[in-house]
Amino acid sequence: MCSLEKRGNLFILTLTGQNVEHRLNPEVLSSIISALSRAKAESTRGSALVTVSHGKFFCNGFDLDWVNATGSKQEAQQRFDYSLDCLTQLVQAFISLPMPTVAAVNGHAAAAGVVIPLCHDYVVMRRDRGVLYVNDLEMGLKIPELYMAFFRAKTSGWALRDLVLRGLKIKGEELLKMGIMDAVYDGEEGVINAGMKMADDLARRKWDGEVYAEIRKGLYSEFCGMLGIASKAIGTPKL
Amino acid sequence: MCTLEKRGNLFILTFTGEDQHRFNPNVIGSLLSLLSQVKAEATRGSALITQAQGKFFSNGFDLDWAQAAGSEQGAAERLHHMVDLFKPVIAALLSLPMPTVAAITGHAAAGGFALALSHDYLIMRKDRGVLYMSEVDIALTIPDYFNALFREKIGDATVRRDFLLRGLKMKGDEAEKRGVVEAAYGGEAEVRQASLRLAENLGKRKWHGEVYAEIRKGLYPQLSAILGLTHKAYNIARL
């Protein structure tokens, strides 16, 4: 499923998911949500989270074997919708995490799997391996409005079009140009170390976690609005 | 005026003649009817190219026709009328169930630039022709749907300001560099060839047209809302 490790100020979330492609089903998603709850409970000023995984895949999307392992098309659609609901809950958990977050993308991220790195504040990726692939169009699936709002929060203009309307498998360097990636590194170790260093640097700013989360939610205002997530005003500056 | 040709899977819309290809109620009506035809004959694998002959892609609304009203108020009413008539053209392009390419071999100004920008991909000449929002220079305000088009299609706020508030005449190489067009080529023939190639390649993906249109609308929610385009909950999942 996943594991959470604390190393100094850093929370390290490792995705293992269902099988080697780190696929997501409600059980996996719920275990990641639990891990994030634990991180939130133990967070202090100066905490940061870095999400990593190992091997060829970062996350290849929903566990379609599980989705389709039912008697009818209707039940399969229900399982798919349920997976999507769980993913939405996970995104909310990431967005309201009271600390900076970094995703170190070591391999392919496709379909629903694209959402996970993108709900981090910073994303670093391997230069030499791995693509981001939003394949809804290829699958004949309309992207839910909520997730269009999510993608619109991350990018705009031609980059947004290339992300969702072109069926592209996009490498790290191109994602950098699109403003979707923060930096690219060579090798799995390279990108994971870079991710941890970035998280460390952010942690050293010792931001107030609650304030950080509220400001972050504002960057996803359309998405949060659609989910009815309230925001809090914190007006007591520490000058 | 404008003609429609079918070449294999490609629909080719051409502004014929060496004039400025200005939009008056007749031209707008013709455009609307041709786009309806394209939509009616669309299949998987279809793509649209919009192009023009001569020195201009289009220089926007027919201000001479507006002035021929005889009075200042009459002219303003005629212009307002054309702005209203043109809105469904942009709506038709935004909801067209196939990828669209604008082959810009000449100047595209004001409404002409807006028409080009309403396509998914813009290809332009490097050596000739500019993109230009002339409104600020001729003391005309920008219609709300033009504004939404620029706001959502052009991610870079500086570029938007340069077009709308600065009356910048942008040539092909700058447009390519600043992400306003997909690519710029060194001559008319090259632009036409590149546009055909791009349209063919997009058509070859055989995307489901209605899904394509729905995802496209999701890229531009404010524009879609202003154009009165609703989202369809449409799911042909090929899980």
Coordinates of C-alpha atoms in Angstrom, one line a residue:
Chain A
M1 CA 0.0 0.0 0.0
C2 CA 2.3 2.7 1.3
S3 CA 4.6 3.4 4.2
L4 CA 5.4 6.5 6.2
E5 CA 8.8 7.1 7.8
K6 CA 10.0 10.0 9.8
R7 CA 13.6 11.2 9.3
G8 CA 14.3 14.3 11.3
N9 CA 11.9 16.9 10.2
L10 CA 10.9 15.0 7.1
F11 CA 8.0 12.7 6.6
I12 CA 8.8 10.2 3.8
L13 CA 5.8 8.7 2.2
T14 CA 6.6 5.7 0.0
L15 CA 4.0 4.5 -2.5
T16 CA 3.8 0.9 -3.2
G17 CA 0.1 0.6 -4.1
Q18 CA -1.4 -2.5 -5.6
N19 CA 1.3 -4.3 -7.7
V20 CA 4.4 -3.1 -9.4
E21 CA 2.5 -0.3 -11.2
H22 CA 1.5 1.1 -7.8
R23 CA -2.1 1.1 -8.9
L24 CA -4.8 2.7 -6.7
N25 CA -7.9 1.1 -5.3
P26 CA -10.0 2.3 -2.4
E27 CA -7.9 0.2 0.1
V28 CA -4.6 1.7 -1.2
L29 CA -6.1 5.2 -1.2
S30 CA -7.4 4.9 2.3
S31 CA -4.1 3.7 3.5
I32 CA -2.4 6.8 2.0
I33 CA -5.0 9.0 3.6
S34 CA -4.3 7.4 7.0
A35 CA -0.6 8.0 6.5
L36 CA -1.2 11.6 5.8
S37 CA -3.4 11.9 8.9
R38 CA -0.5 10.5 10.9
A39 CA 1.9 13.1 9.4
K40 CA -0.6 15.8 10.1
A41 CA -1.0 14.7 13.8
E42 CA 2.8 14.6 14.3
S43 CA 3.5 17.8 12.4
T44 CA 5.3 20.8 13.9
R45 CA 6.7 24.0 12.4
G46 CA 9.5 22.9 10.2
S47 CA 7.9 19.7 9.0
A48 CA 7.8 18.7 5.3
L49 CA 6.6 15.7 3.4
V50 CA 8.3 14.0 0.4
T51 CA 6.5 11.3 -1.6
V52 CA 8.6 8.7 -3.4
S53 CA 8.2 5.4 -5.0
H54 CA 10.6 2.9 -6.6
G55 CA 10.9 1.1 -9.9
K56 CA 9.6 1.8 -13.4
F57 CA 6.3 3.3 -12.2
F58 CA 5.4 6.2 -9.9
C59 CA 1.7 5.4 -10.2
N60 CA -0.1 4.0 -13.2
G61 CA -3.7 5.0 -12.2
F62 CA -6.6 3.0 -10.9
D63 CA -6.6 -0.7 -10.3
L64 CA -8.7 -1.6 -13.3
D65 CA -8.4 -5.3 -12.5
W66 CA -10.3 -4.6 -9.3
V67 CA -12.7 -2.3 -11.0
N68 CA -13.5 -4.9 -13.7
A69 CA -13.6 -7.9 -11.4
T70 CA -17.4 -7.7 -11.0
G71 CA -20.4 -9.3 -12.7
S72 CA -21.7 -6.3 -14.6
K73 CA -20.7 -3.1 -16.4
Q74 CA -22.8 -1.2 -14.0
E75 CA -20.9 -2.6 -11.0
A76 CA -17.6 -1.9 -12.7
Q77 CA -18.7 1.8 -13.2
Q78 CA -19.7 1.9 -9.5
R79 CA -16.2 0.7 -8.5
F80 CA -14.6 3.2 -10.8
D81 CA -16.7 6.0 -9.4
Y82 CA -15.9 4.9 -5.8
S83 CA -12.2 4.9 -6.7
L84 CA -12.6 8.4 -8.0
D85 CA -14.3 9.5 -4.8
C86 CA -11.5 8.0 -2.7
L87 CA -8.9 9.8 -4.9
T88 CA -10.8 13.1 -4.3
Q89 CA -10.6 12.5 -0.6
L90 CA -6.8 11.9 -0.9
V91 CA -6.4 15.1 -2.9
Q92 CA -8.2 17.0 -0.2
A93 CA -5.9 15.4 2.4
F94 CA -2.8 16.5 0.5
I95 CA -4.2 20.0 -0.1
S96 CA -4.9 20.5 3.6
L97 CA -1.6 19.0 4.9
P98 CA 0.0 21.6 7.2
M99 CA 3.5 21.4 5.7
P100 CA 5.2 21.8 2.4
T101 CA 5.0 18.8 0.1
V102 CA 7.4 17.5 -2.6
A103 CA 6.8 14.6 -5.0
A104 CA 9.9 12.8 -6.4
V105 CA 8.7 11.1 -9.5
N106 CA 10.9 8.2 -10.4
G107 CA 8.8 6.7 -13.2
H108 CA 5.6 6.7 -15.1
A109 CA 2.5 8.5 -13.8
A110 CA -0.6 7.9 -15.8
A111 CA -4.3 8.5 -15.7
A112 CA -5.4 9.0 -12.0
G113 CA -1.7 8.5 -11.1
V114 CA -1.0 11.9 -12.6
V115 CA -3.0 13.6 -9.9
I116 CA -0.8 12.3 -7.1
P117 CA 2.4 14.2 -8.0
L118 CA 0.4 17.2 -9.0
C119 CA -1.2 17.6 -5.7
H120 CA 2.2 18.3 -4.1
D121 CA 3.5 21.8 -3.9
Y122 CA 6.7 20.9 -5.7
V123 CA 7.4 18.1 -8.2
V124 CA 10.8 16.8 -9.3
M125 CA 11.1 14.1 -11.9
R126 CA 13.6 11.9 -13.5
R127 CA 15.0 13.3 -16.7
D128 CA 16.1 10.0 -18.1
R129 CA 12.9 7.9 -17.5
G130 CA 9.3 8.3 -16.9
V131 CA 6.4 10.1 -18.5
L132 CA 3.2 11.9 -17.3
Y133 CA 0.3 10.6 -19.4
V134 CA -3.3 11.9 -19.0
N135 CA -5.0 9.3 -21.0
D136 CA -8.7 10.1 -20.6
L137 CA -9.1 11.3 -24.1
E138 CA -7.5 8.1 -25.5
M139 CA -9.9 6.1 -23.3
G140 CA -12.9 8.0 -24.5
L141 CA -13.5 9.4 -21.0
K142 CA -14.5 12.9 -20.3
I143 CA -12.4 14.3 -17.5
P144 CA -14.6 15.1 -14.5
E145 CA -15.2 18.8 -14.0
L146 CA -13.7 18.7 -10.6
Y147 CA -10.4 17.4 -12.0
M148 CA -10.5 19.9 -14.8
A149 CA -10.6 22.5 -12.1
F150 CA -7.7 20.7 -10.4
F151 CA -5.6 20.8 -13.6
R152 CA -6.5 24.4 -14.2
A153 CA -5.1 25.2 -10.8
K154 CA -1.7 23.7 -11.9
T155 CA -1.3 25.1 -15.4
S156 CA -2.9 27.1 -18.1
G157 CA -2.8 28.1 -21.8
W158 CA -1.1 25.8 -24.2
A159 CA 0.5 23.7 -21.4
L160 CA -3.0 22.9 -20.1
R161 CA -4.1 21.9 -23.6
D162 CA -1.0 19.7 -24.1
L163 CA -1.6 18.0 -20.7
V164 CA -5.2 16.9 -21.3
L165 CA -6.3 17.4 -24.9
R166 CA -3.4 15.9 -26.8
G167 CA -2.9 12.3 -25.5
L168 CA 0.7 13.0 -25.0
K169 CA 3.2 11.0 -22.9
I170 CA 5.2 13.9 -21.6
K171 CA 8.8 13.6 -20.4
G172 CA 10.3 15.5 -17.5
E173 CA 12.2 18.1 -19.7
E174 CA 9.0 19.0 -21.5
L175 CA 7.0 19.2 -18.3
L176 CA 9.7 21.6 -17.0
K177 CA 9.0 23.8 -20.1
M178 CA 5.3 23.6 -19.4
G179 CA 5.8 24.8 -15.8
I180 CA 4.4 21.6 -14.4
M181 CA 7.7 20.2 -13.1
D182 CA 10.1 22.1 -10.9
A183 CA 13.3 20.3 -11.8
V184 CA 14.6 17.1 -13.4
Y185 CA 17.4 14.8 -12.3
D186 CA 19.1 11.7 -13.5
G187 CA 18.5 8.4 -12.0
E188 CA 16.1 7.2 -9.3
E189 CA 18.5 7.9 -6.5
G190 CA 19.2 11.4 -8.0
V191 CA 15.6 12.4 -8.1
I192 CA 14.8 11.0 -4.6
N193 CA 17.8 12.7 -3.1
A194 CA 16.8 15.9 -4.8
G195 CA 13.3 15.6 -3.6
M196 CA 14.4 15.1 0.0
K197 CA 16.9 18.0 -0.2
M198 CA 14.1 20.3 -1.6
A199 CA 11.8 19.2 1.3
D200 CA 14.5 19.9 3.8
D201 CA 15.2 23.4 2.4
L202 CA 11.5 24.1 2.6
A203 CA 11.2 22.7 6.1
R204 CA 13.9 25.1 7.3
R205 CA 11.6 28.0 6.6
K206 CA 9.7 26.9 9.7
W207 CA 6.4 28.1 8.3
D208 CA 3.2 27.9 10.4
G209 CA 1.6 24.8 9.1
E210 CA -2.0 25.9 9.5
V211 CA -1.3 29.1 7.7
Y212 CA 0.6 27.3 5.0
A213 CA -2.3 25.0 4.3
E214 CA -4.8 27.8 4.2
I215 CA -2.7 29.7 1.7
R216 CA -2.2 26.6 -0.4
K217 CA -6.0 26.0 -0.5
G218 CA -6.3 29.4 -2.0
L219 CA -4.2 28.2 -4.9
Y220 CA -6.8 25.6 -5.5
S221 CA -9.8 27.9 -4.9
E222 CA -11.9 26.7 -7.8
F223 CA -11.4 23.0 -6.8
C224 CA -12.0 23.7 -3.1
G225 CA -15.0 25.7 -4.0
M226 CA -16.5 22.9 -5.9
L227 CA -16.0 20.6 -2.9
G228 CA -17.3 23.1 -0.4
I229 CA -14.0 23.2 1.5
A230 CA -14.1 26.1 3.8
S231 CA -11.1 28.4 4.3
K232 CA -10.0 30.0 7.5
A233 CA -8.7 33.5 7.9
I234 CA -5.7 33.6 10.2
G235 CA -5.0 37.2 11.0
T236 CA -2.5 37.1 13.8
P237 CA 0.8 37.9 12.2
K238 CA 4.0 36.9 13.9
L239 CA 6.0 40.0 13.1
Chain B
M1 CA -15.8 34.8 -49.1
C2 CA -15.4 31.4 -47.4
T3 CA -15.4 27.9 -48.8
L4 CA -15.4 24.4 -47.3
E5 CA -13.5 21.5 -48.8
K6 CA -13.2 17.9 -47.6
R7 CA -9.9 16.3 -48.2
G8 CA -9.8 12.8 -46.8
N9 CA -10.5 13.2 -43.1
L10 CA -9.7 16.9 -43.2
F11 CA -12.2 19.7 -43.4
I12 CA -10.5 22.8 -44.9
L13 CA -12.2 26.2 -44.4
T14 CA -10.7 28.9 -46.6
F15 CA -11.2 32.6 -46.7
T16 CA -10.9 33.2 -50.4
G17 CA -9.6 36.3 -52.3
E18 CA -6.9 38.9 -51.7
D19 CA -9.0 41.2 -49.4
Q20 CA -8.8 41.6 -45.7
H21 CA -11.4 38.9 -45.1
R22 CA -13.4 41.1 -42.8
F23 CA -16.4 39.8 -40.9
N24 CA -19.8 41.4 -41.8
P25 CA -23.2 39.7 -41.1
N26 CA -23.1 37.8 -44.5
V27 CA -19.6 36.4 -43.9
I28 CA -20.5 35.5 -40.3
G29 CA -23.7 33.8 -41.4
S30 CA -21.7 31.8 -44.0
L31 CA -19.1 30.8 -41.4
L32 CA -21.7 29.6 -39.0
S33 CA -23.4 27.5 -41.7
L34 CA -20.1 26.0 -42.8
L35 CA -19.2 25.1 -39.3
S36 CA -22.6 23.4 -38.8
Q37 CA -21.9 21.4 -41.9
V38 CA -18.5 20.4 -40.5
K39 CA -20.1 19.3 -37.3
A40 CA -22.8 17.3 -39.1
E41 CA -20.3 15.4 -41.2
A42 CA -17.8 14.8 -38.4
T43 CA -16.5 11.3 -37.7
R44 CA -13.7 9.9 -35.6
G45 CA -10.5 11.0 -37.3
S46 CA -11.9 14.3 -38.5
A47 CA -9.9 17.5 -38.1
L48 CA -10.4 21.1 -39.2
I49 CA -8.0 23.6 -40.8
T50 CA -9.0 27.2 -41.2
Q51 CA -6.8 29.1 -43.6
A52 CA -6.9 32.2 -45.8
Q53 CA -5.6 33.4 -49.2
G54 CA -3.6 36.6 -49.6
K55 CA -1.9 39.0 -47.2
F56 CA -4.5 38.7 -44.4
F57 CA -5.9 35.8 -42.3
S58 CA -8.6 38.3 -41.2
N59 CA -8.6 41.8 -40.1
G60 CA -11.7 41.5 -37.9
F61 CA -15.1 43.1 -38.1
D62 CA -16.1 45.1 -41.2
L63 CA -15.9 48.6 -39.8
D64 CA -16.6 50.1 -43.2
W65 CA -20.0 48.4 -43.2
A66 CA -20.6 49.6 -39.6
Q67 CA -19.7 53.2 -40.6
A68 CA -22.0 53.0 -43.7
A69 CA -24.8 53.3 -41.2
G70 CA -24.4 57.0 -41.6
S71 CA -24.3 58.1 -37.9
E72 CA -22.0 57.4 -35.0
Q73 CA -24.9 55.7 -33.1
G74 CA -25.8 53.7 -36.2
A75 CA -22.2 52.6 -36.6
A76 CA -21.9 51.6 -32.9
E77 CA -25.2 49.6 -33.3
R78 CA -23.9 47.8 -36.4
L79 CA -20.6 46.9 -34.6
H80 CA -22.5 45.7 -31.6
H81 CA -24.7 43.6 -33.9
M82 CA -21.6 42.0 -35.5
V83 CA -20.1 41.3 -32.1
D84 CA -23.3 39.5 -31.1
L85 CA -23.6 37.6 -34.4
F86 CA -20.0 36.4 -34.1
K87 CA -20.3 34.9 -30.7
P88 CA -21.9 31.7 -32.0
V89 CA -19.0 31.2 -34.4
I90 CA -16.6 31.1 -31.5
A91 CA -19.0 28.8 -29.6
A92 CA -19.2 26.5 -32.7
L93 CA -15.4 26.3 -32.8
L94 CA -15.1 25.7 -29.1
S95 CA -17.6 22.9 -29.3
L96 CA -16.5 21.4 -32.6
P97 CA -16.1 17.6 -32.1
M98 CA -12.6 17.4 -33.7
P99 CA -9.2 19.0 -33.3
T100 CA -8.8 22.4 -35.0
V101 CA -5.8 24.1 -36.6
A102 CA -5.5 27.7 -37.7
A103 CA -3.0 28.2 -40.5
I104 CA -2.1 31.8 -40.2
T105 CA -0.4 32.9 -43.4
G106 CA -1.1 36.6 -43.0
H107 CA -2.2 39.3 -40.6
A108 CA -4.7 38.3 -37.9
A109 CA -6.1 41.3 -36.1
A110 CA -8.9 41.9 -33.7
G111 CA -11.8 39.6 -34.5
G112 CA -9.5 37.8 -37.0
F113 CA -7.0 37.1 -34.2
A114 CA -9.9 36.0 -31.9
L115 CA -11.1 33.6 -34.6
A116 CA -7.6 32.1 -35.0
L117 CA -7.2 31.9 -31.2
S118 CA -10.4 29.9 -31.0
H119 CA -8.6 27.0 -32.7
D120 CA -6.8 24.3 -30.7
Y121 CA -3.5 24.9 -32.5
L122 CA -2.1 28.0 -34.3
I123 CA 0.6 27.8 -36.9
M124 CA 2.0 31.0 -38.2
R125 CA 4.5 32.5 -40.6
K126 CA 7.8 33.7 -39.2
D127 CA 8.6 36.0 -42.1
R128 CA 5.3 37.8 -42.6
G129 CA 2.1 38.6 -40.8
V130 CA 1.4 39.8 -37.3
L131 CA -1.0 39.0 -34.5
Y132 CA -2.6 42.2 -33.3
M133 CA -5.4 43.3 -31.1
S134 CA -6.1 46.7 -32.7
E135 CA -9.0 47.7 -30.4
V136 CA -6.9 49.8 -28.0
D137 CA -5.4 51.8 -31.0
I138 CA -8.8 52.5 -32.5
A139 CA -10.6 53.2 -29.2
L140 CA -12.9 50.2 -29.1
T141 CA -13.5 48.1 -26.0
I142 CA -13.0 44.4 -26.1
P143 CA -16.2 42.2 -26.1
D144 CA -16.5 40.0 -22.9
Y145 CA -16.1 36.8 -24.8
F146 CA -12.9 38.0 -26.5
N147 CA -11.6 38.8 -23.0
A148 CA -12.4 35.4 -21.7
L149 CA -10.8 33.8 -24.8
F150 CA -7.5 35.7 -24.2
R151 CA -7.6 35.1 -20.4
E152 CA -8.0 31.4 -20.7
K153 CA -6.1 30.6 -23.9
I154 CA -3.0 32.7 -23.1
G155 CA -1.5 31.7 -19.8
D156 CA 1.1 34.4 -19.6
A157 CA -0.4 37.6 -18.1
T158 CA 2.4 39.7 -19.6
V159 CA 1.5 38.5 -23.1
R160 CA -2.2 39.2 -22.5
R161 CA -1.3 42.7 -21.3
D162 CA 0.9 43.3 -24.3
F163 CA -1.8 42.3 -26.7
L164 CA -4.8 43.9 -25.2
L165 CA -3.4 47.0 -23.4
R166 CA -0.4 47.7 -25.5
G167 CA -1.5 47.0 -29.0
L168 CA 1.5 44.9 -29.7
K169 CA 1.9 43.6 -33.2
M170 CA 3.5 40.2 -32.6
K171 CA 5.4 38.4 -35.3
G172 CA 5.7 34.7 -35.7
D173 CA 9.0 34.0 -34.0
E174 CA 8.0 35.9 -30.9
A175 CA 4.6 34.3 -30.9
E176 CA 6.2 30.9 -31.0
K177 CA 8.7 31.8 -28.2
R178 CA 6.0 33.2 -26.0
G179 CA 3.7 30.3 -26.4
V180 CA 1.0 32.1 -28.4
V181 CA 1.3 29.8 -31.4
E182 CA 2.3 26.2 -31.7
A183 CA 5.0 26.8 -34.3
A184 CA 6.1 29.4 -36.8
Y185 CA 7.6 28.6 -40.3
G186 CA 9.5 30.6 -42.8
G187 CA 7.0 30.8 -45.7
E188 CA 3.4 30.4 -46.8
A189 CA 3.9 26.9 -48.3
E190 CA 5.6 25.7 -45.1
V191 CA 2.8 26.9 -42.9
R192 CA 0.2 25.2 -45.1
Q193 CA 2.2 22.0 -45.2
A194 CA 2.8 22.0 -41.4
S195 CA -0.8 22.7 -40.7
L196 CA -1.9 19.8 -42.9
R197 CA 0.6 17.5 -41.2
L198 CA -0.5 18.6 -37.8
A199 CA -4.2 18.2 -38.6
E200 CA -3.5 14.8 -40.2
N201 CA -1.5 13.6 -37.2
L202 CA -4.2 14.8 -34.8
G203 CA -6.9 13.1 -36.9
K204 CA -5.0 9.8 -36.9
R205 CA -5.5 9.6 -33.1
K206 CA -9.2 8.9 -33.9
W207 CA -10.4 10.5 -30.8
H208 CA -14.0 10.4 -29.9
G209 CA -15.3 13.8 -31.1
E210 CA -17.8 14.5 -28.4
V211 CA -15.4 13.6 -25.6
Y212 CA -12.7 15.8 -27.3
A213 CA -15.1 18.7 -27.4
E214 CA -16.1 18.2 -23.7
I215 CA -12.5 18.1 -22.5
R216 CA -11.8 21.2 -24.7
K217 CA -14.6 23.1 -23.1
G218 CA -13.2 22.1 -19.7
L219 CA -10.0 24.0 -20.5
Y220 CA -11.9 27.2 -21.0
P221 CA -14.7 27.2 -18.4
Q222 CA -15.2 31.0 -18.2
L223 CA -15.3 31.3 -22.0
S224 CA -17.7 28.3 -22.2
A225 CA -20.0 29.9 -19.6
I226 CA -20.0 33.3 -21.4
L227 CA -20.7 31.5 -24.7
G228 CA -23.6 29.6 -23.1
L229 CA -22.0 26.2 -23.6
T230 CA -23.0 23.7 -21.1
H231 CA -21.0 20.6 -20.1
K232 CA -22.4 17.2 -20.9
A233 CA -21.8 14.4 -18.5
Y234 CA -20.6 12.0 -21.2
N235 CA -18.8 8.8 -20.5
I236 CA -18.0 6.1 -23.1
A237 CA -15.5 4.3 -20.9
R238 CA -13.3 1.8 -22.7
L239 CA -11.9 0.4 -19.5

